[in-house]
Coordinates of C-alpha atoms in Angstrom, one line a residue:
X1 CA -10.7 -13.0 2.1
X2 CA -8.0 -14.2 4.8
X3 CA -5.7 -12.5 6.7
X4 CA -2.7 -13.3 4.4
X5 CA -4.6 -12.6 1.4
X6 CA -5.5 -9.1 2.3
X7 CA -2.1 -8.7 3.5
X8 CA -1.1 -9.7 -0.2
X9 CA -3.3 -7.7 -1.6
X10 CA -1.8 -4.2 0.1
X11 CA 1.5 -4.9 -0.4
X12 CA 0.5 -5.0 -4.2
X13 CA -1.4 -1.7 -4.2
X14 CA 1.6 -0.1 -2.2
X15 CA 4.4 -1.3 -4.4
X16 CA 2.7 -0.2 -7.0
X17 CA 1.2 3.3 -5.9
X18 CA 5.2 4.1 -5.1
X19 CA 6.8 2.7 -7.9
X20 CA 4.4 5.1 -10.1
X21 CA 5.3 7.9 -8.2
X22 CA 8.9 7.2 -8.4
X23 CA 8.9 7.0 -12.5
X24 CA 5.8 8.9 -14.0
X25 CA 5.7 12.9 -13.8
X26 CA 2.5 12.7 -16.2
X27 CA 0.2 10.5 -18.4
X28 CA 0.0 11.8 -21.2
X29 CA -3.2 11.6 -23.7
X30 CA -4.5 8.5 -25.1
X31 CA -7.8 6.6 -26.5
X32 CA -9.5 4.7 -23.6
X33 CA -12.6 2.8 -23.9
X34 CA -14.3 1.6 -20.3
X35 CA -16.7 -0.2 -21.8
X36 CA -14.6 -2.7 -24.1
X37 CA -11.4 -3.6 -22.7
X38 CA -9.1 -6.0 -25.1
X39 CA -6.5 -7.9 -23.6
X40 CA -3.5 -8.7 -26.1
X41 CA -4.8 -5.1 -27.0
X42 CA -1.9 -4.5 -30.1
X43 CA -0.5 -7.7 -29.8
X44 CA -2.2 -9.3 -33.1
X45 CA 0.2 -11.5 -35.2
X46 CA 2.8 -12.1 -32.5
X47 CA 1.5 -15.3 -31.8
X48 CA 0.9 -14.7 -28.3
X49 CA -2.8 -16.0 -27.9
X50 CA -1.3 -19.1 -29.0
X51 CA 2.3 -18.9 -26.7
X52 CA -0.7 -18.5 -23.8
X53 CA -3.0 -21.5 -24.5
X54 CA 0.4 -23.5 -24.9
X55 CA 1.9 -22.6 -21.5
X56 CA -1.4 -22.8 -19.4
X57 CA -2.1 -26.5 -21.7
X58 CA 1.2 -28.1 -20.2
X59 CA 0.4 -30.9 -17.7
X60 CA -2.1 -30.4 -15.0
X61 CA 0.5 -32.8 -12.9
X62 CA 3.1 -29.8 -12.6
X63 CA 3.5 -27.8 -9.2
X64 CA 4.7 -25.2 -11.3
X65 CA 6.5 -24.5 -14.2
X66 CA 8.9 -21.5 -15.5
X67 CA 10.8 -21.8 -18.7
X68 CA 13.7 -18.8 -19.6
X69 CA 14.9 -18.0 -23.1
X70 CA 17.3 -15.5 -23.8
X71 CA 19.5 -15.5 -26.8
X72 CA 21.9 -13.6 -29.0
X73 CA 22.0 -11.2 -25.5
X74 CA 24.6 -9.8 -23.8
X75 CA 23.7 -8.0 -19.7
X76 CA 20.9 -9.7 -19.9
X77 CA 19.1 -11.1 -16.9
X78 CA 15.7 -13.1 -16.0
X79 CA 14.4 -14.1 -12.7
X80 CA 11.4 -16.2 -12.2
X81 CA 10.0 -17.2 -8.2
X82 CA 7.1 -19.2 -7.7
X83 CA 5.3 -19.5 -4.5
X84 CA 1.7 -21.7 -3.7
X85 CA 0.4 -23.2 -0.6
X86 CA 0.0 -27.0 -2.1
X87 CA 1.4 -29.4 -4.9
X88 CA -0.4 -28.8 -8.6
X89 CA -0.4 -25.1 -7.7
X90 CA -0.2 -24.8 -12.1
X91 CA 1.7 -21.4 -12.1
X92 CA 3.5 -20.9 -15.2
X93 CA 5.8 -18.4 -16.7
X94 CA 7.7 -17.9 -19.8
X95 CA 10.9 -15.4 -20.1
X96 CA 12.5 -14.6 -24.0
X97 CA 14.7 -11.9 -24.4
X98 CA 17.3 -11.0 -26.9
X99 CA 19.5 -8.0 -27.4
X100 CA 21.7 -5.7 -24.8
X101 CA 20.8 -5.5 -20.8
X102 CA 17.6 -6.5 -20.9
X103 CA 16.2 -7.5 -17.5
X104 CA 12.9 -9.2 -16.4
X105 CA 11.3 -10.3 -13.2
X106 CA 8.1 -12.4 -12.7
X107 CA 6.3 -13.4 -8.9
X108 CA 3.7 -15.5 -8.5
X109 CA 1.9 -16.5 -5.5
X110 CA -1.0 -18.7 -5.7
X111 CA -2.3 -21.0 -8.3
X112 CA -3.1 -21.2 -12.0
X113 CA -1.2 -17.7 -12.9
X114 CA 0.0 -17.8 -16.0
X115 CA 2.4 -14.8 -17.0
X116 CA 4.9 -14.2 -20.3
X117 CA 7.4 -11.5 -21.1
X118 CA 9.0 -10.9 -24.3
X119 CA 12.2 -8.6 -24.8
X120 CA 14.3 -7.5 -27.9
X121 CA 15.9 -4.4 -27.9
X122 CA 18.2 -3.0 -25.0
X123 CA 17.6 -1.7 -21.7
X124 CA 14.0 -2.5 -21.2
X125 CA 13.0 -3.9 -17.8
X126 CA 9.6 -5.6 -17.4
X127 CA 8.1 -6.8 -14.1
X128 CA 5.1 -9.0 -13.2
X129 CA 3.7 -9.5 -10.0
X130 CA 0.6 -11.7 -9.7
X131 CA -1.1 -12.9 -6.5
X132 CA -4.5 -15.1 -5.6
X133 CA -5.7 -17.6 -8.7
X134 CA -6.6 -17.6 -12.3
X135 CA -4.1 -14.2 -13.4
X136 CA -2.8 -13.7 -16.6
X137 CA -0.1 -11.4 -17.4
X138 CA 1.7 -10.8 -20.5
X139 CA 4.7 -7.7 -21.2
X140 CA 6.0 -7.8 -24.7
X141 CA 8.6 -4.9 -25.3
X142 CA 10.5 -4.1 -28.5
X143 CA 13.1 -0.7 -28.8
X144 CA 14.9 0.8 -26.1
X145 CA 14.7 1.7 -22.8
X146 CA 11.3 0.7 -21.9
X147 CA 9.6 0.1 -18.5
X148 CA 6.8 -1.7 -17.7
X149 CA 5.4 -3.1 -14.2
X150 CA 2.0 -5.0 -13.8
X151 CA 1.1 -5.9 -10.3
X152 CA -2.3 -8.2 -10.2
X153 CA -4.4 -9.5 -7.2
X154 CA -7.2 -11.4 -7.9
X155 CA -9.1 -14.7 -7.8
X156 CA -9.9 -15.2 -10.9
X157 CA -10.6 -12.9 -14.1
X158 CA -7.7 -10.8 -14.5
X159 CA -6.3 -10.6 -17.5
X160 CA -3.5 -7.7 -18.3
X161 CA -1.3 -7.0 -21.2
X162 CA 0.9 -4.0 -21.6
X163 CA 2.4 -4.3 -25.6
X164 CA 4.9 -1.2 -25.8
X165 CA 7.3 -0.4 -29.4
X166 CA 9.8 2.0 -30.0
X167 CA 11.8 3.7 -27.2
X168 CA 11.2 5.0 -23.8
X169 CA 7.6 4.0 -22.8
X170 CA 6.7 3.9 -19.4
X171 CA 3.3 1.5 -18.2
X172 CA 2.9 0.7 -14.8
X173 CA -0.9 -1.2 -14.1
X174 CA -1.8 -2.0 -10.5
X175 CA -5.1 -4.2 -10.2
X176 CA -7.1 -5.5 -7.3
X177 CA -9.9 -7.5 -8.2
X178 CA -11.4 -8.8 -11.9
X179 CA -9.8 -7.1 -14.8
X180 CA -9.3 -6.7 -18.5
X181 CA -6.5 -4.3 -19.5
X182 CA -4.5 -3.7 -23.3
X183 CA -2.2 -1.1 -22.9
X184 CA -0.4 -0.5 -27.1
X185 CA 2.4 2.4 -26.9
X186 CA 4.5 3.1 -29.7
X187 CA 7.1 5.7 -28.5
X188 CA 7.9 8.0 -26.0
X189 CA 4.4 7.3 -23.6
X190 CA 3.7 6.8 -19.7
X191 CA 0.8 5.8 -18.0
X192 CA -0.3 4.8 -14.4
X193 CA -3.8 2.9 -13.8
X194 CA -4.4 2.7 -10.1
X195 CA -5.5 -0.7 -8.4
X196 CA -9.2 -0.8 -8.5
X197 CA -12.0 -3.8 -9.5
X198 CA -14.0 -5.0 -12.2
X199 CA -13.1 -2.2 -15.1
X200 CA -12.2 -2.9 -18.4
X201 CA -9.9 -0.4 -20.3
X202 CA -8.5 -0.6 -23.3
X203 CA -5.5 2.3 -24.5
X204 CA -4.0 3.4 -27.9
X205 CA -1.0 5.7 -27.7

């Protein structure tokens, strides 16, 4: 690992560690298996496996691509910034939102990241930070007032999805290193997983 990875790399765990501090005062209980780990972990019948294999199957002769969707919205906001060190760099990222203020925010630094974000509701706010190569990301929010933040630094193998219904859920994931995360929440439930490498976790709440 260079100089400017590693330099990456803590700026992710830092951002993170604060931001966790800032908005959780507890996690509360839920169902977490080590030893399966299930990305798109609640997701099932939301088409989302297929939204993924369409955005990373567009042409391999892009730099990078970003694509925002927001309808029937009012306050509503989407930023998208792509960084890589080369042409074909192959990041991708897909914004839809609908309904009041909602506000999302993808970064990607390197190459073949791949990273979605669906919104309906009001008030939710969803941000996605992925550094290195081969990261996939996915938020999909639905209610009211729901936060969630995944921050990814990896070369390959990292795979995070935070799916969260209903109002006021807080998930903020951190991860250095390989992963494979499914965070479901259906009301009212924070947690914080703290960058680490190669686990797999899986949570119901």
């Amino acid at each position: 690992m260079n100089v400017k990875q590693r330099k990456c790399y803590g700026i992710v765990k830092r951002c993170l560690i604060c931001s966790a501090l800032a908005s959780l005062s507890y996690v509360s209980n839920a169902t977490i298996d080590l030893g399966v780990g299930e990305f798109l972990n609640g997701m099932e019948g939301k088409g989302i496996e297929n939204e993924i294999q369409e955005l990373s199957g567009l042409g391999s002769d892009l730099d990078n691509y970003s694509e925002v969707n927001i309808t029937n919205a009012k306050f509503s906001s989407a930023t998208i910034v792509q960084n890589s060190g080369g042409i074909e760099a192959g990041n991708k990222a897909r914004v839809s939102q609908q309904g009041f203020s909602n506000k999302a925010r993808v970064v990607q630094q390197g190459e073949s990241n791949v990273a979605i974000v669906r919104q309906s509701g009001a008030g939710n706010r969803a941000d996605i930070v992925s550094y290195g190569v081969g990261n996939e990301a996915v938020i999909v929010q639905e209610g009211y007032l729901n936060r969630a933040v995944i921050g990814q630094a990896s070369l390959g193998s990292s795979s995070i999805s935070v799916n969260q219904e209903g109002n006021r859920n807080v998930a903020l994931v951190g991860r250095i290193g390989s992963a494979n995360i499914g965070i479901n929440q259906s009301g009212g439930d924070s947690i914080y997983i703290t960058p680490a490498s190669n686990i797999q976790i899986q949570v119901n709440q």
